[in-house]
GROMACS .gro file of C-alpha atoms in nm:
model
  337
    1MET     CA    1  -0.027  -0.030   0.030
    2LYS     CA    2   0.109   0.319  -0.077
    3ILE     CA    3   0.132   0.592   0.189
    4ASN     CA    4   0.112   0.987   0.083
    5LYS     CA    5   0.399   1.138   0.267
    6ILE     CA    6   0.214   1.393   0.517
    7PRO     CA    7   0.153   1.760   0.466
    8GLN     CA    8   0.364   1.938   0.636
    9GLN     CA    9   0.172   2.180   0.802
   10PHE     CA   10   0.004   1.866   0.929
   11LEU     CA   11   0.350   1.803   1.091
   12GLU     CA   12   0.321   2.134   1.239
   13GLU     CA   13  -0.005   2.161   1.390
   14PHE     CA   14   0.062   1.799   1.560
   15GLN     CA   15   0.314   1.998   1.719
   16ARG     CA   16   0.154   2.312   1.846
   17LEU     CA   17  -0.138   2.065   1.951
   18LEU     CA   18   0.122   1.799   2.160
   19LEU     CA   19   0.355   2.135   2.257
   20LYS     CA   20   0.234   2.463   2.291
   21ASP     CA   21  -0.111   2.399   2.431
   22LYS     CA   22  -0.044   2.100   2.631
   23ARG     CA   23  -0.056   2.308   3.022
   24SER     CA   24  -0.323   2.505   2.901
   25GLU     CA   25  -0.527   2.157   2.778
   26LEU     CA   26  -0.428   1.924   3.051
   27ARG     CA   27  -0.513   2.213   3.267
   28ALA     CA   28  -0.899   2.200   3.158
   29TYR     CA   29  -0.933   1.856   3.121
   30HIS     CA   30  -0.846   1.850   3.500
   31ALA     CA   31  -1.098   2.102   3.634
   32ILE     CA   32  -1.366   1.972   3.371
   33ARG     CA   33  -1.318   1.601   3.563
   34HIS     CA   34  -1.294   1.786   3.922
   35PHE     CA   35  -1.623   1.948   3.870
   36LYS     CA   36  -1.778   1.619   3.776
   37ARG     CA   37  -1.688   1.444   4.085
   38SER     CA   38  -1.726   1.701   4.300
   39GLY     CA   39  -2.006   1.944   4.131
   40GLN     CA   40  -1.743   2.243   4.263
   41ILE     CA   41  -1.471   2.379   4.021
   42PHE     CA   42  -1.288   2.542   4.346
   43PRO     CA   43  -0.973   2.497   4.364
   44PHE     CA   44  -0.939   2.588   4.004
   45LYS     CA   45  -0.928   2.905   3.924
   46PRO     CA   46  -0.979   3.111   3.539
   47GLN     CA   47  -0.660   3.040   3.330
   48SER     CA   48  -0.725   3.337   3.110
   49ILE     CA   49  -0.954   3.663   3.194
   50GLN     CA   50  -1.142   3.822   2.946
   51ILE     CA   51  -1.195   4.180   2.991
   52GLN     CA   52  -1.387   4.418   2.826
   53THR     CA   53  -1.301   4.765   2.908
   54HIS     CA   54  -1.564   4.922   2.634
   55SER     CA   55  -1.798   4.767   2.447
   56PHE     CA   56  -1.724   4.931   2.091
   57CYS     CA   57  -1.610   4.796   1.707
   58ASN     CA   58  -1.456   5.029   1.404
   59GLY     CA   59  -1.556   4.697   1.209
   60ARG     CA   60  -1.814   4.538   0.998
   61CYS     CA   61  -1.654   4.144   0.951
   62LEU     CA   62  -1.868   4.000   0.733
   63TYR     CA   63  -1.848   3.683   0.975
   64CYS     CA   64  -1.817   3.889   1.313
   65PRO     CA   65  -2.221   3.943   1.546
   66TYR     CA   66  -2.085   4.311   1.585
   67PRO     CA   67  -2.256   4.494   1.362
   68GLU     CA   68  -2.613   4.365   1.434
   69MET     CA   69  -2.580   4.315   1.817
   70SER     CA   70  -2.433   4.651   1.856
   71HIS     CA   71  -2.770   4.784   1.788
   72LYS     CA   72  -3.003   4.561   1.978
   73LEU     CA   73  -2.748   4.609   2.301
   74GLU     CA   74  -2.669   4.841   2.582
   75GLN     CA   75  -2.321   5.010   2.480
   76GLY     CA   76  -2.036   5.180   2.700
   77LYS     CA   77  -1.714   5.178   2.841
   78MET     CA   78  -1.636   5.001   3.198
   79LYS     CA   79  -1.572   5.219   3.489
   80GLN     CA   80  -1.205   5.261   3.617
   81ASN     CA   81  -1.336   5.176   3.981
   82ILE     CA   82  -1.426   4.816   3.805
   83LEU     CA   83  -1.163   4.798   3.612
   84PHE     CA   84  -0.930   4.847   3.944
   85LYS     CA   85  -1.102   4.617   4.120
   86ILE     CA   86  -1.108   4.339   3.897
   87ALA     CA   87  -0.709   4.403   3.899
   88ASP     CA   88  -0.677   4.426   4.228
   89GLU     CA   89  -0.882   4.036   4.247
   90VAL     CA   90  -0.729   3.863   3.969
   91MET     CA   91  -0.348   3.988   3.969
   92LYS     CA   92  -0.286   3.814   4.334
   93TRP     CA   93  -0.384   3.492   4.189
   94ASN     CA   94  -0.074   3.276   4.125
   95THR     CA   95  -0.242   2.989   3.898
   96LEU     CA   96  -0.358   3.266   3.635
   97HIS     CA   97  -0.176   3.275   3.323
   98GLN     CA   98  -0.316   3.571   3.088
   99VAL     CA   99  -0.544   3.844   3.078
  100MET     CA  100  -0.681   3.914   2.727
  101PHE     CA  101  -0.837   4.299   2.724
  102MET     CA  102  -1.068   4.197   2.442
  103LEU     CA  103  -1.407   4.052   2.445
  104GLN     CA  104  -1.680   4.144   2.127
  105ASN     CA  105  -1.489   4.420   2.067
  106GLU     CA  106  -1.152   4.687   1.907
  107PRO     CA  107  -0.981   4.721   2.183
  108MET     CA  108  -0.746   5.025   2.042
  109LEU     CA  109  -1.043   5.230   2.075
  110ASP     CA  110  -1.034   5.242   2.432
  111LYS     CA  111  -0.807   5.620   2.422
  112ASP     CA  112  -0.710   5.489   2.835
  113PHE     CA  113  -0.584   5.145   2.677
  114PHE     CA  114  -0.187   5.157   2.769
  115LYS     CA  115  -0.276   5.333   3.100
  116ILE     CA  116  -0.508   4.979   3.220
  117ILE     CA  117  -0.242   4.778   3.114
  118LYS     CA  118   0.008   4.936   3.312
  119TYR     CA  119  -0.197   4.956   3.569
  120PHE     CA  120  -0.227   4.544   3.567
  121LYS     CA  121   0.098   4.552   3.478
  122ASP     CA  122   0.235   4.689   3.819
  123LEU     CA  123   0.020   4.494   4.039
  124ASN     CA  124   0.180   4.177   3.852
  125PRO     CA  125   0.447   4.183   3.600
  126HIS     CA  126   0.483   3.791   3.565
  127ILE     CA  127   0.040   3.706   3.411
  128ILE     CA  128   0.099   3.787   3.025
  129LEU     CA  129  -0.112   4.062   2.934
  130ALA     CA  130  -0.273   4.064   2.557
  131THR     CA  131  -0.536   4.155   2.324
  132VAL     CA  132  -0.676   4.114   1.964
  133THR     CA  133  -0.695   4.406   1.705
  134ASN     CA  134  -0.813   4.380   1.326
  135GLY     CA  135  -0.480   4.624   1.256
  136THR     CA  136  -0.627   4.932   1.161
  137LEU     CA  137  -0.581   5.111   1.450
  138LEU     CA  138  -0.215   5.063   1.453
  139THR     CA  139  -0.061   5.329   1.343
  140PRO     CA  140   0.284   5.441   1.463
  141SER     CA  141   0.212   5.587   1.733
  142VAL     CA  142   0.026   5.407   1.842
  143ILE     CA  143   0.277   5.065   1.785
  144ASN     CA  144   0.566   5.252   1.932
  145HIS     CA  145   0.311   5.212   2.261
  146ILE     CA  146   0.311   4.886   2.208
  147ILE     CA  147   0.705   4.846   2.152
  148ASP     CA  148   0.752   5.059   2.484
  149GLY     CA  149   0.471   4.992   2.725
  150SER     CA  150   0.310   4.654   2.941
  151LEU     CA  151   0.186   4.470   2.657
  152ASP     CA  152   0.349   4.125   2.635
  153LYS     CA  153   0.081   3.981   2.368
  154LEU     CA  154  -0.024   4.136   2.053
  155VAL     CA  155  -0.284   3.925   1.819
  156ILE     CA  156  -0.310   4.068   1.511
  157SER     CA  157  -0.682   3.941   1.280
  158LEU     CA  158  -0.582   3.940   0.954
  159ASP     CA  159  -0.777   3.635   0.813
  160ALA     CA  160  -0.634   3.678   0.442
  161PHE     CA  161  -0.333   3.751   0.157
  162SER     CA  162  -0.487   3.927  -0.081
  163LYS     CA  163  -0.645   4.268  -0.115
  164HIS     CA  164  -0.926   4.131  -0.263
  165THR     CA  165  -1.029   3.885   0.006
  166TYR     CA  166  -0.911   4.072   0.295
  167GLU     CA  167  -1.126   4.369   0.200
  168ARG     CA  168  -1.449   4.227   0.071
  169LEU     CA  169  -1.445   4.022   0.406
  170HIS     CA  170  -1.309   4.351   0.578
  171PRO     CA  171  -1.507   4.565   0.464
  172GLY     CA  172  -1.403   4.881   0.499
  173PHE     CA  173  -1.116   4.844   0.573
  174SER     CA  174  -0.781   4.887   0.370
  175PHE     CA  175  -0.562   4.548   0.331
  176ASN     CA  176  -0.247   4.760   0.245
  177SER     CA  177  -0.218   5.039   0.559
  178ILE     CA  178  -0.294   4.714   0.745
  179LEU     CA  179   0.049   4.528   0.598
  180ASP     CA  180   0.220   4.838   0.675
  181ALA     CA  181   0.124   4.805   1.010
  182ILE     CA  182   0.289   4.489   1.044
  183HIS     CA  183   0.606   4.521   0.849
  184LEU     CA  184   0.614   4.842   1.094
  185LEU     CA  185   0.600   4.638   1.374
  186SER     CA  186   0.802   4.333   1.219
  187ARG     CA  187   1.094   4.604   1.191
  188LEU     CA  188   1.076   4.740   1.577
  189LYS     CA  189   0.965   4.476   1.804
  190ASP     CA  190   1.191   4.291   2.024
  191ASN     CA  191   1.200   3.945   2.155
  192ARG     CA  192   0.946   4.050   2.456
  193LEU     CA  193   0.625   4.153   2.249
  194SER     CA  194   0.490   3.852   2.103
  195VAL     CA  195   0.257   3.905   1.797
  196GLU     CA  196   0.076   3.670   1.600
  197LEU     CA  197  -0.114   3.698   1.304
  198SER     CA  198  -0.447   3.532   1.265
  199PHE     CA  199  -0.707   3.370   1.010
  200VAL     CA  200  -1.002   3.248   1.050
  201ASP     CA  201  -1.042   2.999   0.781
  202THR     CA  202  -1.329   2.998   0.540
  203ASN     CA  203  -1.452   2.917   0.215
  204GLN     CA  204  -1.362   3.257   0.102
  205ASN     CA  205  -0.953   3.264   0.228
  206HIS     CA  206  -0.886   2.905   0.226
  207GLY     CA  207  -0.695   2.937  -0.063
  208GLU     CA  208  -0.450   3.189   0.045
  209LEU     CA  209  -0.377   2.992   0.429
  210SER     CA  210  -0.025   2.845   0.301
  211GLU     CA  211   0.118   3.230   0.184
  212PHE     CA  212  -0.043   3.358   0.516
  213ILE     CA  213   0.176   3.133   0.740
  214LYS     CA  214   0.476   3.229   0.503
  215PHE     CA  215   0.416   3.587   0.518
  216ALA     CA  216   0.431   3.566   0.947
  217ARG     CA  217   0.724   3.356   0.942
  218LYS     CA  218   0.966   3.649   0.755
  219ASN     CA  219   0.839   3.888   0.950
  220ARG     CA  220   0.929   3.729   1.268
  221MET     CA  221   0.568   3.633   1.413
  222GLY     CA  222   0.388   3.421   1.518
  223TRP     CA  223   0.060   3.288   1.332
  224ARG     CA  224  -0.275   3.067   1.455
  225VAL     CA  225  -0.571   2.930   1.262
  226SER     CA  226  -0.875   2.884   1.341
  227HIS     CA  227  -1.205   2.688   1.265
  228LEU     CA  228  -1.511   2.929   1.181
  229LEU     CA  229  -1.729   2.869   1.450
  230ASN     CA  230  -2.092   2.971   1.431
  231ARG     CA  231  -2.035   3.189   1.750
  232ALA     CA  232  -2.365   3.052   1.932
  233ASN     CA  233  -2.518   3.057   1.625
  234ASN     CA  234  -2.493   3.412   1.579
  235VAL     CA  235  -2.315   3.432   1.337
  236GLN     CA  236  -2.544   3.554   1.028
  237ASN     CA  237  -2.472   3.319   0.681
  238TYR     CA  238  -2.261   3.075   0.867
  239ASN     CA  239  -2.323   2.822   0.638
  240GLU     CA  240  -2.205   3.016   0.337
  241PHE     CA  241  -1.855   3.123   0.544
  242ARG     CA  242  -1.763   2.750   0.660
  243LEU     CA  243  -1.545   2.500   0.560
  244SER     CA  244  -1.697   2.235   0.384
  245GLN     CA  245  -1.409   2.017   0.358
  246LEU     CA  246  -1.252   1.807   0.708
  247THR     CA  247  -0.925   1.977   0.821
  248TRP     CA  248  -0.643   1.922   1.083
  249LYS     CA  249  -0.753   2.208   1.273
  250SER     CA  250  -1.178   2.082   1.272
  251LEU     CA  251  -1.037   1.687   1.335
  252LYS     CA  252  -0.847   1.862   1.616
  253LEU     CA  253  -1.166   2.026   1.781
  254ARG     CA  254  -1.404   1.701   1.708
  255LEU     CA  255  -1.119   1.479   1.897
  256ILE     CA  256  -1.057   1.698   2.154
  257TYR     CA  257  -1.435   1.783   2.288
  258LYS     CA  258  -1.571   1.516   2.254
  259TYR     CA  259  -1.315   1.236   2.376
  260PHE     CA  260  -1.072   1.442   2.583
  261TYR     CA  261  -1.278   1.712   2.784
  262GLN     CA  262  -1.628   1.544   2.680
  263ALA     CA  263  -1.746   1.913   2.743
  264CYS     CA  264  -1.702   2.273   2.606
  265SER     CA  265  -1.409   2.364   2.833
  266LEU     CA  266  -1.426   2.767   2.827
  267PRO     CA  267  -1.668   2.761   3.116
  268PHE     CA  268  -1.364   2.543   3.342
  269LYS     CA  269  -1.116   2.797   3.219
  270ASN     CA  270  -1.202   3.116   3.111
  271MET     CA  271  -1.391   3.380   3.232
  272SER     CA  272  -1.559   3.700   3.063
  273ILE     CA  273  -1.656   4.012   3.137
  274LEU     CA  274  -1.837   4.311   2.978
  275PHE     CA  275  -1.814   4.692   3.046
  276ASN     CA  276  -2.065   4.749   3.284
  277GLY     CA  277  -1.928   4.392   3.490
  278ASP     CA  278  -2.169   4.175   3.381
  279VAL     CA  279  -1.985   3.804   3.390
  280VAL     CA  280  -2.122   3.568   3.080
  281LEU     CA  281  -2.091   3.200   3.080
  282CYS     CA  282  -1.857   3.228   2.807
  283CYS     CA  283  -1.716   3.474   2.548
  284ASN     CA  284  -1.940   3.391   2.260
  285ASP     CA  285  -2.222   3.513   2.508
  286TRP     CA  286  -2.322   3.809   2.221
  287HIS     CA  287  -2.721   3.864   2.337
  288ARG     CA  288  -2.589   3.849   2.726
  289LYS     CA  289  -2.838   3.579   2.781
  290SER     CA  290  -2.615   3.379   3.089
  291VAL     CA  291  -2.507   3.653   3.324
  292ILE     CA  292  -2.376   3.465   3.648
  293GLY     CA  293  -2.285   3.804   3.833
  294ASN     CA  294  -2.152   4.104   3.829
  295VAL     CA  295  -1.837   4.237   3.992
  296ASN     CA  296  -1.954   4.552   4.125
  297SER     CA  297  -2.142   4.319   4.403
  298GLU     CA  298  -1.957   4.073   4.432
  299SER     CA  299  -1.628   3.935   4.399
  300VAL     CA  300  -1.444   3.775   4.085
  301ASP     CA  301  -1.380   3.507   4.270
  302ARG     CA  302  -1.724   3.429   4.421
  303ILE     CA  303  -1.868   3.479   4.065
  304TRP     CA  304  -1.607   3.207   3.936
  305ASN     CA  305  -1.731   2.954   4.202
  306GLY     CA  306  -2.072   3.087   4.262
  307GLU     CA  307  -2.394   2.888   4.317
  308ALA     CA  308  -2.546   3.053   3.914
  309MET     CA  309  -2.176   2.942   3.748
  310ASN     CA  310  -2.156   2.555   3.908
  311HIS     CA  311  -2.517   2.515   3.780
  312LEU     CA  312  -2.461   2.636   3.401
  313ARG     CA  313  -2.136   2.401   3.422
  314LYS     CA  314  -2.394   2.102   3.556
  315ASP     CA  315  -2.573   2.082   3.228
  316ILE     CA  316  -2.286   2.106   3.025
  317VAL     CA  317  -2.143   1.819   3.165
  318GLU     CA  318  -2.391   1.630   3.143
  319LYS     CA  319  -2.427   1.829   2.783
  320ARG     CA  320  -2.786   1.950   2.859
  321TYR     CA  321  -2.685   2.249   2.618
  322HIS     CA  322  -3.034   2.239   2.516
  323GLU     CA  323  -3.123   2.375   2.820
  324ILE     CA  324  -2.868   2.732   2.824
  325HIS     CA  325  -2.923   2.944   2.532
  326THR     CA  326  -2.602   3.071   2.475
  327CYS     CA  327  -2.499   2.689   2.442
  328SER     CA  328  -2.845   2.574   2.244
  329GLN     CA  329  -2.731   2.563   1.905
  330CYS     CA  330  -2.380   2.670   1.962
  331THR     CA  331  -2.136   2.456   1.754
  332LEU     CA  332  -1.859   2.472   1.958
  333ALA     CA  333  -2.035   2.294   2.220
  334GLN     CA  334  -2.216   2.050   1.986
  335LEU     CA  335  -1.857   1.842   1.918
  336SER     CA  336  -1.902   1.684   2.297
  337VAL     CA  337  -2.201   1.579   2.188
   0.00000   0.00000   0.00000
């Protein structure tokens, strides 16, 4: 029997699965198993916390729910006292790996972004501070702030490697402008700052994946490829964008969720805090239907370990996704069924 040569991309992704994410995946696995035994998440704390310092975005990306949801729900900016309260609590946790300053928004629209990052970093320089941006606001001045500031990790959503595809998926954005920003970052950044380019794999851009990876390497940057999900059924025309062919990324997700986690792992490892202090079940809860507490009136730790969150976790480990509005039609949740 003739055995075809294994594609290089498969080997690289397999290595990333085994090495890069191993600690995070194992912690999530043990948190889920612990909850199944005890009915409590304690003593496990979040591995990562996402904070929405404000709720606005300047994008109209075709597979993002923001353009529709921004007109349906209250929008605003997180008050300073809430931010400081969150920071003072969570930056004391020695098991917290990362604070992500991005949640259903474009973080660089916040004029206080770098002051906020510095406040968190001063409390604990060992926890990774990260953000994800569409890159359109990465002016030379902003890039200099990033280079000289407290941010540890920057992820830029590129999602294409041609002007036509990029500007089709991201209406109103300039492909040449974001390339200029990436090139400038490549020249100025040192080894302290981790920069990754992000690619959400869709029917429209799949053929540009290999060139995207080459571009990231050439510019001394990491890269991440994400399988498009329906974000709790909030992506309009999801089937138009969903990649119909089987890829290693989609197969990996299925294997991990169905046979390793055996449940959706997000509520067992990540915490998502909205601008008004509400904590939602996960980052895909665009409708804010599963609010489990508010940091104005409760501690972050109490919400994470609280009855409301544990009740939802119980439904999740027992695969009663249909009883949770956020999970009922979510493609990520269905991976474990």
